[in-house]
PDB file of C-alpha atoms in Angstrom:
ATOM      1  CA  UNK A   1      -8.306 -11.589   5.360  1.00  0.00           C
ATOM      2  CA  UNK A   2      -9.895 -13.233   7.467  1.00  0.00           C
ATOM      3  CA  UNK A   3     -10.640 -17.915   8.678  1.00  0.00           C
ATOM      4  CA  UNK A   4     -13.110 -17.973  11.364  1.00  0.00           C
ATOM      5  CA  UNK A   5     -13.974 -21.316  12.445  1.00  0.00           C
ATOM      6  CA  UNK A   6     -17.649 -22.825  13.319  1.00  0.00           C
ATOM      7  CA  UNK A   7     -20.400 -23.103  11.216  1.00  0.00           C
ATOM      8  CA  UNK A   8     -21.946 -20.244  12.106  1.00  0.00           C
ATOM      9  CA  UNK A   9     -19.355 -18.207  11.292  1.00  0.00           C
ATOM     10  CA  UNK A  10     -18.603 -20.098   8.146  1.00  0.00           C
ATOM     11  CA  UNK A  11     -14.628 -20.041   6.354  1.00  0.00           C
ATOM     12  CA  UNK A  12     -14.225 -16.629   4.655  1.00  0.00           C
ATOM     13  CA  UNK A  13     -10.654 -16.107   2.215  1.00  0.00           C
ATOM     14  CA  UNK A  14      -8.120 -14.287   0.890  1.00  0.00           C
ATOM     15  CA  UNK A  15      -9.178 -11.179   0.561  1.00  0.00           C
ATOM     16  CA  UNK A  16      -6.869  -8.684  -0.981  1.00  0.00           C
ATOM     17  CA  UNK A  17      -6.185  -4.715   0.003  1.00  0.00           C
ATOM     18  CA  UNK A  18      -9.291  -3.155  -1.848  1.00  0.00           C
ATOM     19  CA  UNK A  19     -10.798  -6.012  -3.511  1.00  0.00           C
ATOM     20  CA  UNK A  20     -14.032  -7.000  -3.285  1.00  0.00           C
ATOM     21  CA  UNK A  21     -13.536 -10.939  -4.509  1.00  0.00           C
ATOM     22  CA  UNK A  22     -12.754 -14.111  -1.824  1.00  0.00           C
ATOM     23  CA  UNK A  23     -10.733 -16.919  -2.537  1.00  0.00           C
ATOM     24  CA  UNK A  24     -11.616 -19.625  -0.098  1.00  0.00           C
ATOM     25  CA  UNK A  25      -9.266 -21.604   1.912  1.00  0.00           C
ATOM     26  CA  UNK A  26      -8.748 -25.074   1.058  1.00  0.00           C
ATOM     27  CA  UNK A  27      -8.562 -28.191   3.933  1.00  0.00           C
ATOM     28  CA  UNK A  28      -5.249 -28.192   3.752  1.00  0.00           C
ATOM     29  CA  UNK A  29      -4.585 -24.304   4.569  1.00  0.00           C
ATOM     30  CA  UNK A  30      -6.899 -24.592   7.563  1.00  0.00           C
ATOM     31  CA  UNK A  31      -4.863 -27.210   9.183  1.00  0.00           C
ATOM     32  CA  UNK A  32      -1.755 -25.471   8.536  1.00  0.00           C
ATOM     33  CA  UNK A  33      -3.343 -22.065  10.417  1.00  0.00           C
ATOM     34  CA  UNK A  34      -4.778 -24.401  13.157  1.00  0.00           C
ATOM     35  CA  UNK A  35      -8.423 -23.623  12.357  1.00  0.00           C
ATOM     36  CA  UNK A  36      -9.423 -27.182  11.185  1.00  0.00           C
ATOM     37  CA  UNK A  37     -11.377 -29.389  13.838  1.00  0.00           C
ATOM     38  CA  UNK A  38     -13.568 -32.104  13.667  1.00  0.00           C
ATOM     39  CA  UNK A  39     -15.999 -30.726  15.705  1.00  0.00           C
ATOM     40  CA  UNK A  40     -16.700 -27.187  13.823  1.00  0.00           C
ATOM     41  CA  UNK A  41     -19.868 -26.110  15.672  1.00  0.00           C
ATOM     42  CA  UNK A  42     -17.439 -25.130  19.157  1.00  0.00           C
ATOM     43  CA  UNK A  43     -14.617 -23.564  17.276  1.00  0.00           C
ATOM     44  CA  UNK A  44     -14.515 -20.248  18.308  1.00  0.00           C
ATOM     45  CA  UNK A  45     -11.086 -18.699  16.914  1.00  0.00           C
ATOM     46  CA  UNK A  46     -10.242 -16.787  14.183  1.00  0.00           C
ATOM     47  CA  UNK A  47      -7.049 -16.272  12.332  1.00  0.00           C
ATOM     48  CA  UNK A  48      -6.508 -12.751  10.280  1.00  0.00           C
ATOM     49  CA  UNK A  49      -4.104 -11.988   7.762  1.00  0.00           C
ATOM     50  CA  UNK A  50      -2.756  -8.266   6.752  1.00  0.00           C
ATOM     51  CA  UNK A  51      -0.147  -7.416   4.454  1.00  0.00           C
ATOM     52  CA  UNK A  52       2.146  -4.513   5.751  1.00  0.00           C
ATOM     53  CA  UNK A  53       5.546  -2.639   5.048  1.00  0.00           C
ATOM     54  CA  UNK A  54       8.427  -3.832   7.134  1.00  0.00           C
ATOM     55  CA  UNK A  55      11.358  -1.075   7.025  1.00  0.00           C
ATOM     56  CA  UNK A  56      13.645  -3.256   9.011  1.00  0.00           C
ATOM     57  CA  UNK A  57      12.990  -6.139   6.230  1.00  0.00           C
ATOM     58  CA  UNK A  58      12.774  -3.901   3.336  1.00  0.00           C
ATOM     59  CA  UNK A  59      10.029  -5.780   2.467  1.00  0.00           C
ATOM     60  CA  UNK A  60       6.076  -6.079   2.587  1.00  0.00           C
ATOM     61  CA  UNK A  61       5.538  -9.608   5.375  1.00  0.00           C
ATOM     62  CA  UNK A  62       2.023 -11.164   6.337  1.00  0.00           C
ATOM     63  CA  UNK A  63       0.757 -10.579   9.707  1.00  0.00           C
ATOM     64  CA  UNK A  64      -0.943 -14.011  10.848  1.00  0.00           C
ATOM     65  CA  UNK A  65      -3.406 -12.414  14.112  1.00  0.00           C
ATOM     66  CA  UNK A  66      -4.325 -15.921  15.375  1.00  0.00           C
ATOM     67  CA  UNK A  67      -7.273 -14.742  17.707  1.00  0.00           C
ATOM     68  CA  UNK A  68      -9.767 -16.844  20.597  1.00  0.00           C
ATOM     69  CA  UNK A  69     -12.511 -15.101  18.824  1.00  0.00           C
ATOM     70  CA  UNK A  70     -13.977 -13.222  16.046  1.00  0.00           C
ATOM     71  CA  UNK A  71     -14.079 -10.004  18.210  1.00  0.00           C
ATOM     72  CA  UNK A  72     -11.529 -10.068  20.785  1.00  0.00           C
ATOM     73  CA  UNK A  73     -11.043  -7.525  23.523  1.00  0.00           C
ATOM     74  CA  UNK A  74      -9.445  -4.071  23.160  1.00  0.00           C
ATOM     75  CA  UNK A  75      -5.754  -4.510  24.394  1.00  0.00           C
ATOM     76  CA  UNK A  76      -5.996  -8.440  24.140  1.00  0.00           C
ATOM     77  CA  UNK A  77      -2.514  -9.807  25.161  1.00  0.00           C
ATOM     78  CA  UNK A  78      -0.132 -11.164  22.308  1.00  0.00           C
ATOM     79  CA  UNK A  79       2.390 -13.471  22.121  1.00  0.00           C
ATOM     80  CA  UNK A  80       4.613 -13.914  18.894  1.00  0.00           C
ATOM     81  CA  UNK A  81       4.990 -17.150  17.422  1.00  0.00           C
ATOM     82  CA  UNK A  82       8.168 -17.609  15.440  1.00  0.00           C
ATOM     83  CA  UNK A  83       7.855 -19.573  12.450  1.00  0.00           C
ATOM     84  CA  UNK A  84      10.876 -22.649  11.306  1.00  0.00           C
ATOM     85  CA  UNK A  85      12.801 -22.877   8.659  1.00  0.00           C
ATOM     86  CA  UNK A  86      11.555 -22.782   5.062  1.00  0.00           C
ATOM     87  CA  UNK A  87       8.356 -21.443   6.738  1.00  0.00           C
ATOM     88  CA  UNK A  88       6.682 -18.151   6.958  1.00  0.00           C
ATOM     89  CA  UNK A  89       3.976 -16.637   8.705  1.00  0.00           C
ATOM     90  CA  UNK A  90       0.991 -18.096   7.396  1.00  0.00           C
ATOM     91  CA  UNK A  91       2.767 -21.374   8.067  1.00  0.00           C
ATOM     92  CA  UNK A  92       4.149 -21.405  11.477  1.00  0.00           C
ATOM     93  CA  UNK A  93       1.655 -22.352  14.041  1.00  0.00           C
ATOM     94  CA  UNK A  94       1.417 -26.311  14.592  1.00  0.00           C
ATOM     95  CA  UNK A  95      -1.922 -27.532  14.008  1.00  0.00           C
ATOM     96  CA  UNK A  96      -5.104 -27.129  16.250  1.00  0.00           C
ATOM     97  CA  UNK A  97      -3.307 -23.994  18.256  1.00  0.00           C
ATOM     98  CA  UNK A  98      -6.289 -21.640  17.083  1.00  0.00           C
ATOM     99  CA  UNK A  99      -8.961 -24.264  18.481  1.00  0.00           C
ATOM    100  CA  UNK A 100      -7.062 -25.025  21.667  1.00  0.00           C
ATOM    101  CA  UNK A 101      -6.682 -21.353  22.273  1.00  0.00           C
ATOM    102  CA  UNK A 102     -10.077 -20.545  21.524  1.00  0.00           C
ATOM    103  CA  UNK A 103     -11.075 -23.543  23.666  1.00  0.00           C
ATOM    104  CA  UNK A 104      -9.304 -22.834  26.794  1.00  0.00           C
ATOM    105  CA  UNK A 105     -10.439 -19.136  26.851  1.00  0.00           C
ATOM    106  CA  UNK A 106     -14.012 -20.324  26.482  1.00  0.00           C
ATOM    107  CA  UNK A 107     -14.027 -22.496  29.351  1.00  0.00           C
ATOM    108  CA  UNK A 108     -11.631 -19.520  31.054  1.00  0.00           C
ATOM    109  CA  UNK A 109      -8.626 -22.601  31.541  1.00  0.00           C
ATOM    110  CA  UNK A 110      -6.531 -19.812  30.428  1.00  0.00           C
ATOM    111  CA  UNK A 111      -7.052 -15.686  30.418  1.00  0.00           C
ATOM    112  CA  UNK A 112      -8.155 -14.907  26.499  1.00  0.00           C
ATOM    113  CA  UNK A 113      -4.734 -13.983  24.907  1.00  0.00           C
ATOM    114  CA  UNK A 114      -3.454 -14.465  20.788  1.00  0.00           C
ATOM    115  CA  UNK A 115      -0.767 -15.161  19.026  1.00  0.00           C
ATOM    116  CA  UNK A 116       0.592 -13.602  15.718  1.00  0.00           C
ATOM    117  CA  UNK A 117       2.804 -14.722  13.540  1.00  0.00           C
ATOM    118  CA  UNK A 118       5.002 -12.634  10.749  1.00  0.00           C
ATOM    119  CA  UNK A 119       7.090 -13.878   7.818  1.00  0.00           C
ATOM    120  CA  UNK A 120      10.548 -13.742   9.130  1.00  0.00           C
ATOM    121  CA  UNK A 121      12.710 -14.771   6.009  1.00  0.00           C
ATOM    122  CA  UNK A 122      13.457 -18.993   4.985  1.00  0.00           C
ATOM    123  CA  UNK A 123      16.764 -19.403   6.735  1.00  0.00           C
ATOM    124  CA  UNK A 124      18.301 -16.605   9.170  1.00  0.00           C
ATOM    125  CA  UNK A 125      17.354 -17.584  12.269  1.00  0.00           C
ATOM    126  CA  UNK A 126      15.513 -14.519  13.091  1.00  0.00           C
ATOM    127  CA  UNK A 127      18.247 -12.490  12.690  1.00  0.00           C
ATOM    128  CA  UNK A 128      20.110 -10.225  10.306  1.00  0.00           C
ATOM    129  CA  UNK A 129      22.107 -12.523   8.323  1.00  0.00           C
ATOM    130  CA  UNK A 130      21.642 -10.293   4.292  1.00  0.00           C
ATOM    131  CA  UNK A 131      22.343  -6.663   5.316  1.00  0.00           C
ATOM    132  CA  UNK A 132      19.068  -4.665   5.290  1.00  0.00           C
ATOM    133  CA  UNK A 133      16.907  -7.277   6.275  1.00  0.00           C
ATOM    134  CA  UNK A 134      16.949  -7.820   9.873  1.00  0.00           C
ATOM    135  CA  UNK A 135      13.300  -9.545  10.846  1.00  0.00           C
ATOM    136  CA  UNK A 136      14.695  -9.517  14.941  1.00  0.00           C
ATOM    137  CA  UNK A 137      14.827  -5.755  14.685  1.00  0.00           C
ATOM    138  CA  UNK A 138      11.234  -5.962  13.107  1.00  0.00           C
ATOM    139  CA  UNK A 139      10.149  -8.057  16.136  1.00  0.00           C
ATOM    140  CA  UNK A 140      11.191  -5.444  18.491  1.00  0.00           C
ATOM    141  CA  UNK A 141      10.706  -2.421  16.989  1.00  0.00           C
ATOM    142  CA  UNK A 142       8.297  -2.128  14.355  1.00  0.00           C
ATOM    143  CA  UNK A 143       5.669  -5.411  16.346  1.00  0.00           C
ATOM    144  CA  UNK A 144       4.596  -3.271  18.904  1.00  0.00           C
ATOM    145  CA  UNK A 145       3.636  -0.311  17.097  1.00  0.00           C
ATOM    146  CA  UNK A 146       1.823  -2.858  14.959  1.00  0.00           C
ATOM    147  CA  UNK A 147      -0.272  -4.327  17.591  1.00  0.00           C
ATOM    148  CA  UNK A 148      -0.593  -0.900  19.213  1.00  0.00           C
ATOM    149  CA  UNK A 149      -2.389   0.424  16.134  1.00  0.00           C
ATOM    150  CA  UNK A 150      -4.887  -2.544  15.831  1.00  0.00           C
ATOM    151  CA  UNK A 151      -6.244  -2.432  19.422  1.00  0.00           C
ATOM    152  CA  UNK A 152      -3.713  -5.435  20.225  1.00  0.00           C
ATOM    153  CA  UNK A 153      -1.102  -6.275  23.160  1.00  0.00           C
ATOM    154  CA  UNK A 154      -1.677  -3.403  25.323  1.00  0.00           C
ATOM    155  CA  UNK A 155      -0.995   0.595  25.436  1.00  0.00           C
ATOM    156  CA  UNK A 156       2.326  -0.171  23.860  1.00  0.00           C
ATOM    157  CA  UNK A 157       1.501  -3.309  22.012  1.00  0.00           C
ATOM    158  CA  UNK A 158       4.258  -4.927  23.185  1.00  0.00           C
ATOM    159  CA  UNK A 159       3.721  -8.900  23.048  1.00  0.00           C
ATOM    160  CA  UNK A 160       4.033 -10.714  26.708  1.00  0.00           C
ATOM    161  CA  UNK A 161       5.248 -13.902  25.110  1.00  0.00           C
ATOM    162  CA  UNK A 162       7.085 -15.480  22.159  1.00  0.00           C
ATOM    163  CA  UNK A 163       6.569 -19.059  21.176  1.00  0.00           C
ATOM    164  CA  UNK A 164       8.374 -20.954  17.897  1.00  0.00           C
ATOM    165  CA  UNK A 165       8.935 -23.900  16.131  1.00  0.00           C
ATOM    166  CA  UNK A 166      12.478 -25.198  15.284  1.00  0.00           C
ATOM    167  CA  UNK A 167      14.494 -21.819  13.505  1.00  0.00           C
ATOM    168  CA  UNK A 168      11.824 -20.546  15.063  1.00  0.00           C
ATOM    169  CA  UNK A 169      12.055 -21.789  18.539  1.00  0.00           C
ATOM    170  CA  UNK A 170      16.084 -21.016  18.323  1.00  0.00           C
ATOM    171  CA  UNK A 171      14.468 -17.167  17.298  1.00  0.00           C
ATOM    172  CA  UNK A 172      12.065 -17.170  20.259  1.00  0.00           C
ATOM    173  CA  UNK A 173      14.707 -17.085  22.599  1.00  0.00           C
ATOM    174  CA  UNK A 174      17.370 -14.949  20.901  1.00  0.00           C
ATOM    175  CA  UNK A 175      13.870 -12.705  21.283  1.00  0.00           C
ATOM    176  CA  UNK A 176      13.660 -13.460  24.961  1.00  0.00           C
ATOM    177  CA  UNK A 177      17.295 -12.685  25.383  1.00  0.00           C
ATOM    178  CA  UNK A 178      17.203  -9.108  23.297  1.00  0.00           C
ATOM    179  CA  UNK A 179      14.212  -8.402  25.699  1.00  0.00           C
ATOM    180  CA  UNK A 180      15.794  -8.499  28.860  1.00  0.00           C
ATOM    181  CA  UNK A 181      19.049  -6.823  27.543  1.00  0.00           C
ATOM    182  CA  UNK A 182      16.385  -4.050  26.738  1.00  0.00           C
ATOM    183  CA  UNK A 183      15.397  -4.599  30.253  1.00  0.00           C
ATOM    184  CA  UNK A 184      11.852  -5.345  28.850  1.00  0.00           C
ATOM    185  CA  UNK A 185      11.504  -9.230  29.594  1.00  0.00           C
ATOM    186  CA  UNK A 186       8.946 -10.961  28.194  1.00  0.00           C
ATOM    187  CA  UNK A 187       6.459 -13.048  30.643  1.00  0.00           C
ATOM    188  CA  UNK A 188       7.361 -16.213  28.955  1.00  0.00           C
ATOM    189  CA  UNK A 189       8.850 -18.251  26.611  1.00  0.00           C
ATOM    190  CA  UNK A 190       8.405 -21.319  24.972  1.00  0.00           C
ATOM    191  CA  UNK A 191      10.134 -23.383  22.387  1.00  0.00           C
ATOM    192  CA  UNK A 192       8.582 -26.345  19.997  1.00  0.00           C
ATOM    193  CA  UNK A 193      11.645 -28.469  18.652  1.00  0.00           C
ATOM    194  CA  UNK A 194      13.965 -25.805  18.961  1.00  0.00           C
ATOM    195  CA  UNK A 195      17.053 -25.657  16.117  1.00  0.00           C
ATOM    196  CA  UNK A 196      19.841 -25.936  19.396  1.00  0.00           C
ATOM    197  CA  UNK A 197      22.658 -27.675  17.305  1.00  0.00           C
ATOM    198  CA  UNK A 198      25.526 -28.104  19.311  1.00  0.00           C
ATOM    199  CA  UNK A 199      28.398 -28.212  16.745  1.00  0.00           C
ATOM    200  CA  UNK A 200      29.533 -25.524  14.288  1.00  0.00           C
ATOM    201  CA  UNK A 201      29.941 -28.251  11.339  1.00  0.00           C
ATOM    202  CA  UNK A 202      26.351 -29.049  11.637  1.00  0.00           C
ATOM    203  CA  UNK A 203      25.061 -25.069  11.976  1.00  0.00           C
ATOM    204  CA  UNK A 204      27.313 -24.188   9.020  1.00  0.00           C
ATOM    205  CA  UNK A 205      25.223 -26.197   6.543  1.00  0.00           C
ATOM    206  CA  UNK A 206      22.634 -23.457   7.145  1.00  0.00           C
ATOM    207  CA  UNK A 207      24.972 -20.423   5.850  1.00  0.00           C
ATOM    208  CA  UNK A 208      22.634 -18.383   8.451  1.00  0.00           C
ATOM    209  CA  UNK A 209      25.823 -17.018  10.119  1.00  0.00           C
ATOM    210  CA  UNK A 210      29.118 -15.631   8.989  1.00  0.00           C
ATOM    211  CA  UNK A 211      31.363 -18.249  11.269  1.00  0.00           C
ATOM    212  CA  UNK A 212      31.552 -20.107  14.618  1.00  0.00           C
ATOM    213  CA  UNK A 213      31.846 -16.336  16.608  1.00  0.00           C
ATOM    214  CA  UNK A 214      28.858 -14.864  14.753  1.00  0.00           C
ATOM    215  CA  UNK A 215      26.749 -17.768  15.716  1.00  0.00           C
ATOM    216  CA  UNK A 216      28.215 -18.343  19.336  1.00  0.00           C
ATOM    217  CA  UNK A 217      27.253 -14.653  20.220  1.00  0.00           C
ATOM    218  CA  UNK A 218      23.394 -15.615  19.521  1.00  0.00           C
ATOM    219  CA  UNK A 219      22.999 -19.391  20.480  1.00  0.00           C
ATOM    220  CA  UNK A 220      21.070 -19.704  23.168  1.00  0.00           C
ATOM    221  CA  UNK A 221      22.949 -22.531  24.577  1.00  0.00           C
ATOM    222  CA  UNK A 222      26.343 -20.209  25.366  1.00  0.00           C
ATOM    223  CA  UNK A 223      24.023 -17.700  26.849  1.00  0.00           C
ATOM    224  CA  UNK A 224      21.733 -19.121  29.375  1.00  0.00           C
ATOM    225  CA  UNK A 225      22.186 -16.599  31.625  1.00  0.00           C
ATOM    226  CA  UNK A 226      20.240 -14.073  29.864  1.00  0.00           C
ATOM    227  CA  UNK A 227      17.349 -16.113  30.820  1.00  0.00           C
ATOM    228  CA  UNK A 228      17.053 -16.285  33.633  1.00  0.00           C
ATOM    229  CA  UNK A 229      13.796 -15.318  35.337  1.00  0.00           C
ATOM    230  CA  UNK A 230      11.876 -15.782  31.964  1.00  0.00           C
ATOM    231  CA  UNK A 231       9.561 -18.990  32.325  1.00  0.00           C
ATOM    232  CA  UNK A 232      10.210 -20.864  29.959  1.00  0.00           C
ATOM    233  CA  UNK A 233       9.313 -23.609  28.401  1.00  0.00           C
ATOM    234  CA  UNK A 234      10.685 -26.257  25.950  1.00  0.00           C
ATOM    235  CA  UNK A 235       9.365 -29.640  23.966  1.00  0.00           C
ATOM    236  CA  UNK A 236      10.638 -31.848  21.669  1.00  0.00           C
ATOM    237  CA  UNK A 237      10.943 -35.207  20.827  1.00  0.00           C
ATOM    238  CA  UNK A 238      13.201 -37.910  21.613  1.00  0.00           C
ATOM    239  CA  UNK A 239      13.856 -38.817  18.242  1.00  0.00           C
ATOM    240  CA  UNK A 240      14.227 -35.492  17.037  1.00  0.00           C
ATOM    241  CA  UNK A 241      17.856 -34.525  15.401  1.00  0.00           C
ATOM    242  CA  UNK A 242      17.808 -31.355  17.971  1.00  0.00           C
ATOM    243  CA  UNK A 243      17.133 -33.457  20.992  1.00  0.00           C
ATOM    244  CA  UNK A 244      20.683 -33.736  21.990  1.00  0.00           C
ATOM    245  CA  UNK A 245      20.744 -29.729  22.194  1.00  0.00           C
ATOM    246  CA  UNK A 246      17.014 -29.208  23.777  1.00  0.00           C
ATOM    247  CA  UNK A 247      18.728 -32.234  26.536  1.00  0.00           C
ATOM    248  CA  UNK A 248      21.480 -30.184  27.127  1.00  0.00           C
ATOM    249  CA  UNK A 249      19.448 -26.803  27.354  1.00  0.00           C
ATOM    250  CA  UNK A 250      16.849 -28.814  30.140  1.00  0.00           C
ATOM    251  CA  UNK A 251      19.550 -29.731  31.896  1.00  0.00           C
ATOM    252  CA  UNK A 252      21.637 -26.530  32.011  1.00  0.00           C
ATOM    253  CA  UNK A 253      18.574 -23.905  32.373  1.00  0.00           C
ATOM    254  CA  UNK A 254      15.790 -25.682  34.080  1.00  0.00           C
ATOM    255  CA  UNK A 255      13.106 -24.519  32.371  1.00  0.00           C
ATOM    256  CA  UNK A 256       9.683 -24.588  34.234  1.00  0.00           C
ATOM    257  CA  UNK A 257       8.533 -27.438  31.548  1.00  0.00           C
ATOM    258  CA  UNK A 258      10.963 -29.225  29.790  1.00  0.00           C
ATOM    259  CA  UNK A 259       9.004 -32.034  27.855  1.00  0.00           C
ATOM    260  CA  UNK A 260      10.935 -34.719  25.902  1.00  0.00           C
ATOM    261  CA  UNK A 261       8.433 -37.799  24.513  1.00  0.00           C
ATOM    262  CA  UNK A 262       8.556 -40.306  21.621  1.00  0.00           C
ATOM    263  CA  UNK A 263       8.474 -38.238  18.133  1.00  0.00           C
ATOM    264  CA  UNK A 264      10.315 -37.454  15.260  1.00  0.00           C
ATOM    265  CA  UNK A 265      10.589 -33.261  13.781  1.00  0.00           C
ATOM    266  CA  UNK A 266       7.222 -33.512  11.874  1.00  0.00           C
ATOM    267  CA  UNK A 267       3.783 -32.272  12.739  1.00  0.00           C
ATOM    268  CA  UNK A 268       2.456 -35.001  14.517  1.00  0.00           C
ATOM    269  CA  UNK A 269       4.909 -34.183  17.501  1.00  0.00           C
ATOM    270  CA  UNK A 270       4.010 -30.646  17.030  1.00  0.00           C
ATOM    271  CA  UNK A 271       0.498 -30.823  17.242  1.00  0.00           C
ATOM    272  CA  UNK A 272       1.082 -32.925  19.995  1.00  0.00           C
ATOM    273  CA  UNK A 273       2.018 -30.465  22.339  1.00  0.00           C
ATOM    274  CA  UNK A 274      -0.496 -27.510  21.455  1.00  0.00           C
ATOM    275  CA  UNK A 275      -2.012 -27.862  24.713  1.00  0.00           C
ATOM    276  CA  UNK A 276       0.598 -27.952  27.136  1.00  0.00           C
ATOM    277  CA  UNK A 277       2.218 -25.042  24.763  1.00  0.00           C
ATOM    278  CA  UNK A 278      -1.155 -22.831  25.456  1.00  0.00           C
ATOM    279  CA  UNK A 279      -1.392 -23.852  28.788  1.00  0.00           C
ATOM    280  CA  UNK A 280       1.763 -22.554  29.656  1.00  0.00           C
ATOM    281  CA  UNK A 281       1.926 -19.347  27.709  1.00  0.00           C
ATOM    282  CA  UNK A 282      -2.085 -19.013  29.841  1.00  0.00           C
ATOM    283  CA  UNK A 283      -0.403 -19.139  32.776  1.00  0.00           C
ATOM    284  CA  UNK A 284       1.349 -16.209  32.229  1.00  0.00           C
ATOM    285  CA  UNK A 285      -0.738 -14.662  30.144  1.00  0.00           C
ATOM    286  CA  UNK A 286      -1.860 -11.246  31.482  1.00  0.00           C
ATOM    287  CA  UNK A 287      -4.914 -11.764  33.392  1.00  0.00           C
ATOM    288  CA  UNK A 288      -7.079  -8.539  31.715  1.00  0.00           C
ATOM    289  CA  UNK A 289      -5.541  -6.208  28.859  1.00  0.00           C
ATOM    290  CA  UNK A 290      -3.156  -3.643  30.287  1.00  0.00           C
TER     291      UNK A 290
END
């Protein structure tokens, strides 16, 4: 499947695994995957979908390739972007991201890099929560080989980066974390909103960890440490419910942006911060494929 934006190119669909049929995408799905503009004649990106097997989900998941252009480079650097709760991979991005992207790599602001995004599972906070389904395992193990087999990320398709939104902001850096204890580190971080809820009688309304211990050994709160040296990068708004958390994370990590401004947890705040978000991931972005 593939949305490619600009008139020129035109909005193809859904096209299924040996069918010949397309099912275009409606308004409302383009903003969702970021491909909407009102200017369609200089949008530039692309956004893919395939449907594959994951063995650590037991499961068939979407991969979202969210690209700067319709034919992007052999090796093209990656970064993951970690969709929130209730979401999936098809909708994680905020709004815009694809034209930004494709935007800043035109006018070379940034090196031309992507982003994909894969359905993680509603409400485990990117981690194994049902036994058998363990989407952080699919992130580190099955990803790479992924990208690797599409031409994407490198030799060894690993991503550079990992970006998310809320759950998925809380998942990008557990990721980060499970990186450099791998002794792999990713380039850079960043964090939209980030889930960081600071007591256990909030984060047990979730039922996305067996007690207090199971969550305390992945919050990323009780283990800054495991950061450090990652650039990273964190937004939210101020009236946000997780701002109290995302405070407390600014003030105890330093990360290289930590960007608090007037906005509730909604889109509008999102979309807000697509291009700082790219910029920063650009700036770290591999400067050629590897």
């Amino acid at each position: 499947m593939l949305l490619a934006g600009g008139s020129a190119l035109g909005v193809a669909g859904v096209a299924a695994s040996g069918a010949t049929g397309v099912l275009p995408f409606s308004e409302a799905m383009q903003r969702a995957l970021g491909v909407a503009s009102s200017n369609p004649a200089t949008e530039l990106g692309v956004t893919r979908v395939e449907r594959v097997y994951s063995a650590a989900r037991g499961r068939d998941v979407d991969l979202v390739f969210m690209l700067p252009s319709k034919n992007p480079q052999r090796g093209l650097p990656i970064s993951l972007y970690l969709h929130g709760r209730g979401g999936s991979g098809r909708r994680s991005a905020p709004g815009g991201l694809v034209n930004q992207l494709s935007g800043e790599v035109a006018r070379r602001a940034v090196p031309a890099y992507g982003f994909l995004a894969v359905d993680g599972g509603p409400n485990n906070y990117w981690h194994e929560v049902v036994p058998g389904d363990d989407p952080m395992r699919m992130l580190l193990e099955e990803v790479p080989v992924w990208l690797a087999q599409r031409g994407l990320g490198g030799a060894d398709g690993v991503p550079f980066a990992c970006a998310g939104t809320s759950m998925g902001g809380f998942g990008a850096l557990l990721y980060a974390r499970r990186r450099a204890q791998r002794r792999q580190p990713p380039a850079a971080v960043a964090a939209v909103s980030p889930a960081l809820i600071t007591s256990w009688a909030e984060m047990s309304k979730r039922n996305a960890f067996r007690d207090a211990a199971d969550w305390a050994s992945m919050d990323p709160l009780k283990h800054l440490e495991d950061l450090r040296g990652i650039p990273t990068g964190v937004w939210c708004g101020t009236e946000d419910s997780f701002i109290g958390g995302v405070r407390q994370f600014i003030a105890e990590a330093k990360p290289k942006v930590g960007h608090t401004a007037r906005g509730k947890h909604g889109e509008a705040f999102f979309r807000s911060v697509v291009p700082g978000l790219v910029s920063f991931l650009g700036k770290h972005a591999p400067a050629r494929p590897a």
